[in-house]
PDB file of C-alpha atoms in Angstrom:
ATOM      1  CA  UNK A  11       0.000   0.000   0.000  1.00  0.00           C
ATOM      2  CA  UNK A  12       1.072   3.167  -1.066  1.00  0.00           C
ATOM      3  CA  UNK A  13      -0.183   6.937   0.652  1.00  0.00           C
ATOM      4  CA  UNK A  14       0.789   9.664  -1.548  1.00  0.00           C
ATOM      5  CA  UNK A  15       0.168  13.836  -0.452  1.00  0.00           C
ATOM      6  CA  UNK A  16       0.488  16.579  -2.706  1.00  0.00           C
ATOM      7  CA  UNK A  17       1.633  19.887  -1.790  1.00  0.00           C
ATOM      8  CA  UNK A  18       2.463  23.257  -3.569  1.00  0.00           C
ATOM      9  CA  UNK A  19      -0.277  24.300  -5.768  1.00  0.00           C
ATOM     10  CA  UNK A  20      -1.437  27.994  -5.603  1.00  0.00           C
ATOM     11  CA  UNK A  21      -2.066  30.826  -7.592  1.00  0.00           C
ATOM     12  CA  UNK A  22       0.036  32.464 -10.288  1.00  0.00           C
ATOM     13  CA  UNK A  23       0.766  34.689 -13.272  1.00  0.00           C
ATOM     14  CA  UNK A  24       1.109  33.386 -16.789  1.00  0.00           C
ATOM     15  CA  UNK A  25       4.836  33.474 -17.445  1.00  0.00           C
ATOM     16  CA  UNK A  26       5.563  32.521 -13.654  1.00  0.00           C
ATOM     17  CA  UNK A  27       6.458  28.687 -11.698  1.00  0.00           C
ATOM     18  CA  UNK A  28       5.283  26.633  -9.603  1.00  0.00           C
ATOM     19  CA  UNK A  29       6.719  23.445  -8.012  1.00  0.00           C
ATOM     20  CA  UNK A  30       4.456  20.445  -6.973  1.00  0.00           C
ATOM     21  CA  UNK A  31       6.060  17.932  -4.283  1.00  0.00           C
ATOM     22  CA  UNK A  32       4.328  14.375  -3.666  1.00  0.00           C
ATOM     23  CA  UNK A  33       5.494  12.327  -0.780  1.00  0.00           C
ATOM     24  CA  UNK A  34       4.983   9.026  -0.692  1.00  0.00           C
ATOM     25  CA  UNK A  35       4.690   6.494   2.530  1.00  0.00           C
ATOM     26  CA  UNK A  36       4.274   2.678   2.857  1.00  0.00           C
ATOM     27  CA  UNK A  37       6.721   0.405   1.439  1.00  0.00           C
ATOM     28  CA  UNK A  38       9.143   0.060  -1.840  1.00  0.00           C
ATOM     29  CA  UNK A  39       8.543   3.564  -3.334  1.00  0.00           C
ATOM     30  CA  UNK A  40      11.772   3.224  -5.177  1.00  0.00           C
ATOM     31  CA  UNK A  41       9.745   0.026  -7.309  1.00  0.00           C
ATOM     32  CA  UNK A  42       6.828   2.090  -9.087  1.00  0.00           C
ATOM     33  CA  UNK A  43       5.911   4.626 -11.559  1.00  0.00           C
ATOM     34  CA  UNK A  44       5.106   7.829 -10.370  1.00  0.00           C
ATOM     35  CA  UNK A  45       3.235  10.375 -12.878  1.00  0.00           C
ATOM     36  CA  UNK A  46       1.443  13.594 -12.266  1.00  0.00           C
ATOM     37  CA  UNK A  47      -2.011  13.964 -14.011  1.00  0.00           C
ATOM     38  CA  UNK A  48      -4.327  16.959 -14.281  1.00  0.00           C
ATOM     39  CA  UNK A  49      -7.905  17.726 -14.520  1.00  0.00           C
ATOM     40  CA  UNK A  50      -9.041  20.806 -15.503  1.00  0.00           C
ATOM     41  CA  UNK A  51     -13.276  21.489 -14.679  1.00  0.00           C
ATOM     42  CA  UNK A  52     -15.482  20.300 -17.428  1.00  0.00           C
ATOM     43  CA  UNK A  53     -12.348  17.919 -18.803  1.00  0.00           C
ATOM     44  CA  UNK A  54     -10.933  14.332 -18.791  1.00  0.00           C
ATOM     45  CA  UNK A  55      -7.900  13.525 -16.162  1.00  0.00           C
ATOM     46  CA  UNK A  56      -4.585  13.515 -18.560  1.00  0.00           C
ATOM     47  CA  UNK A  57      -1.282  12.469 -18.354  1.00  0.00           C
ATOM     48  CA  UNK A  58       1.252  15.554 -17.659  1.00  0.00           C
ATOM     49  CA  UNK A  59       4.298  14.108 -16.758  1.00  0.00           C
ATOM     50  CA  UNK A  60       5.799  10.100 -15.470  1.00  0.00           C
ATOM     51  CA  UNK A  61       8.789   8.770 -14.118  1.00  0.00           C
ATOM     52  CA  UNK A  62       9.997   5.083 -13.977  1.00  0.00           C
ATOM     53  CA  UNK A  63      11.397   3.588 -10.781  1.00  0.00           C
ATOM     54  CA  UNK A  64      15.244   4.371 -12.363  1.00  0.00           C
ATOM     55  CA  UNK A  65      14.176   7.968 -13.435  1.00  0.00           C
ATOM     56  CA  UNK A  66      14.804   6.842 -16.551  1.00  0.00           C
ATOM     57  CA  UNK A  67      12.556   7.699 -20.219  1.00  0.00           C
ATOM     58  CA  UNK A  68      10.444  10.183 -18.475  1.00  0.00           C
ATOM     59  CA  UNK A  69       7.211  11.012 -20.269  1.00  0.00           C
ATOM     60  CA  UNK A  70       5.906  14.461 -21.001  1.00  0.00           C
ATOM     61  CA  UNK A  71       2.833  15.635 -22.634  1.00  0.00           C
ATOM     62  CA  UNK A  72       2.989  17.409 -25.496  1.00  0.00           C
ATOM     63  CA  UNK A  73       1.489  20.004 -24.165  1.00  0.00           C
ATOM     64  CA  UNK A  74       3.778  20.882 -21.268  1.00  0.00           C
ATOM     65  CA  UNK A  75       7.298  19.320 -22.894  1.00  0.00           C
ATOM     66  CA  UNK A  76      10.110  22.059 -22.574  1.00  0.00           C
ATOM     67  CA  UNK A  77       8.346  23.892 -19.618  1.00  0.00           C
ATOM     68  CA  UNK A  78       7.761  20.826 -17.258  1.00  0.00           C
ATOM     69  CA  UNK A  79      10.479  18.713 -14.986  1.00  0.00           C
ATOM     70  CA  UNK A  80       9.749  15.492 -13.245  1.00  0.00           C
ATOM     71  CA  UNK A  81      12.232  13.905 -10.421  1.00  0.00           C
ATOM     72  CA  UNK A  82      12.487  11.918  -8.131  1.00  0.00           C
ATOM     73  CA  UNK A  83      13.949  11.387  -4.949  1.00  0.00           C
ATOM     74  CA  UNK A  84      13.706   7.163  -3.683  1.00  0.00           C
ATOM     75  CA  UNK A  85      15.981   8.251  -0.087  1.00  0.00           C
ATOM     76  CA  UNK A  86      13.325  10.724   0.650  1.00  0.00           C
ATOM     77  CA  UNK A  87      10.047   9.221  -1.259  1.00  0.00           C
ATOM     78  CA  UNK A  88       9.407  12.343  -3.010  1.00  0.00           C
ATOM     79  CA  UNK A  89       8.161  13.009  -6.828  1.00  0.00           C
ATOM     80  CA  UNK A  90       8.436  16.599  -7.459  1.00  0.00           C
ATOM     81  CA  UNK A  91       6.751  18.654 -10.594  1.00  0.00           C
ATOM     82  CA  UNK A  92       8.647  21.675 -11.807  1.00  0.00           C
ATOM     83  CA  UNK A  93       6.678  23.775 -13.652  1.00  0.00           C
ATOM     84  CA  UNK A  94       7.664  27.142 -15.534  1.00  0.00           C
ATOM     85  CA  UNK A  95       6.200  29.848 -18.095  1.00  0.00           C
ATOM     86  CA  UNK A  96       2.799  28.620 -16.480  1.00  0.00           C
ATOM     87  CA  UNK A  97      -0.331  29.160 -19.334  1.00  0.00           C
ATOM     88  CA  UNK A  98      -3.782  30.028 -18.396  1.00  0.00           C
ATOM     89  CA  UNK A  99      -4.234  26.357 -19.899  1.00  0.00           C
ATOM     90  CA  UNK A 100      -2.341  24.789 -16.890  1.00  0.00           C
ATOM     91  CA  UNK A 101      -5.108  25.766 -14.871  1.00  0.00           C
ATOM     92  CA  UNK A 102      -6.572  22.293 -13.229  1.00  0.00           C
ATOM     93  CA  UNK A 103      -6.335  19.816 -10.274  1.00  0.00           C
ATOM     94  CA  UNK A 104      -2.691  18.257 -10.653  1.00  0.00           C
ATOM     95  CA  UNK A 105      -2.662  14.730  -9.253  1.00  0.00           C
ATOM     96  CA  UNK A 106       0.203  12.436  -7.979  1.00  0.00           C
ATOM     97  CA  UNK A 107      -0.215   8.813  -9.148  1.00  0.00           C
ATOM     98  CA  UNK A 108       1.871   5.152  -8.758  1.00  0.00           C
ATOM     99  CA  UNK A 109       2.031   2.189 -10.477  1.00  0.00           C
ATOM    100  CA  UNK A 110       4.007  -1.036 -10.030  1.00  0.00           C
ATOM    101  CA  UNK A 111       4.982  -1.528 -13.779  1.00  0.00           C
ATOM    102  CA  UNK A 112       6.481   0.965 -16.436  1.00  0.00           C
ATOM    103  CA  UNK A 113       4.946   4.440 -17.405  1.00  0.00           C
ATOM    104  CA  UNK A 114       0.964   4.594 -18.318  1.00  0.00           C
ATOM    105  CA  UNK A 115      -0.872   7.019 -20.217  1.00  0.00           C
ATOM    106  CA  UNK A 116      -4.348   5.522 -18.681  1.00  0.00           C
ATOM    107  CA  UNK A 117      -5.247   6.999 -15.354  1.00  0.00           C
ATOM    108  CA  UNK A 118      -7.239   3.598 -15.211  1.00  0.00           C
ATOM    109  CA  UNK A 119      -3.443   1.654 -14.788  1.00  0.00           C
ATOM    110  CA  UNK A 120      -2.258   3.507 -11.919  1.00  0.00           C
ATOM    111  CA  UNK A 121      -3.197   2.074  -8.084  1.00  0.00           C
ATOM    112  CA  UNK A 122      -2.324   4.474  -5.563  1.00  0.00           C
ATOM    113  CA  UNK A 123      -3.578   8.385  -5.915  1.00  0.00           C
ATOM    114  CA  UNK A 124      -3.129  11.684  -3.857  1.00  0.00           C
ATOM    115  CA  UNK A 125      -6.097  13.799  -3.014  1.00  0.00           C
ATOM    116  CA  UNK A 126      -4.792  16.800  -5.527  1.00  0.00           C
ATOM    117  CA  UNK A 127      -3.652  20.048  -5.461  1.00  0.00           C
ATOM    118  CA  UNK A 128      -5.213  23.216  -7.140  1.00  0.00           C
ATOM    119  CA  UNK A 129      -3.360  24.694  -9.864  1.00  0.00           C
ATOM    120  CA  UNK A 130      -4.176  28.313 -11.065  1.00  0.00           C
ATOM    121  CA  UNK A 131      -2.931  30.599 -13.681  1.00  0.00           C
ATOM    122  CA  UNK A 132      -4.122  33.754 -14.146  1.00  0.00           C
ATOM    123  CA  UNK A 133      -3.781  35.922 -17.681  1.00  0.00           C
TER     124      UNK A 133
END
């Protein structure tokens, strides 16, 4: 079993950052997948970012490639989301996932979830 809590969502400009931290408790962190999704209001949960258990072939939407960082810390069981030149578009729910096995684009394949954190960008 696998508890995972967000943390560092707010508000903020278009053109500024934010950085979103999951921590994760219960045993063998270092094994699983750990991916960020998003919901905006009115829209489907997406894929934003993922990480394998070796931090290796990280994924990246299209949509946020070249202004989005995943990593990964398996000493501390953290996941962390860097996110820069923020869009009014990044505005949603941002959600910390795991999975056992290698990187997922379903929501449906991950097991473990946070409870969110509220992203939003302002013009």
């Amino acid at each position: 079993q696998v508890q995972l809590v967000e943390s560092g969502g707010g508000l903020v400009q278009a053109g500024g950052s934010l950085r979103l931290s999951c921590t994760a408790s219960g045993r063998s962190f270092s094994t699983y997948t750990m991916a960020w999704f998003r919901q905006a209001p009115g829209k489907e949960r997406e894929l934003v970012t993922a990480i394998p258990w070796n931090g290796s072939k990280t994924y990246y939407a299209d949509s946020v490639k070249g202004r989005f960082t995943i990593s990964r810390d398996n000493v501390k069981n953290t996941v962390d989301i860097q996110m820069n030149s923020l869009k009014p578009e990044d505005t949603a729910d941002y959600y910390c996932a795991a999975r056992r096995f290698g990187v997922a684009v379903a929501a449906a394949a991950y097991d473990y979830w946070g409870q969110g954190t509220q992203v939003t960008v302002t013009e």
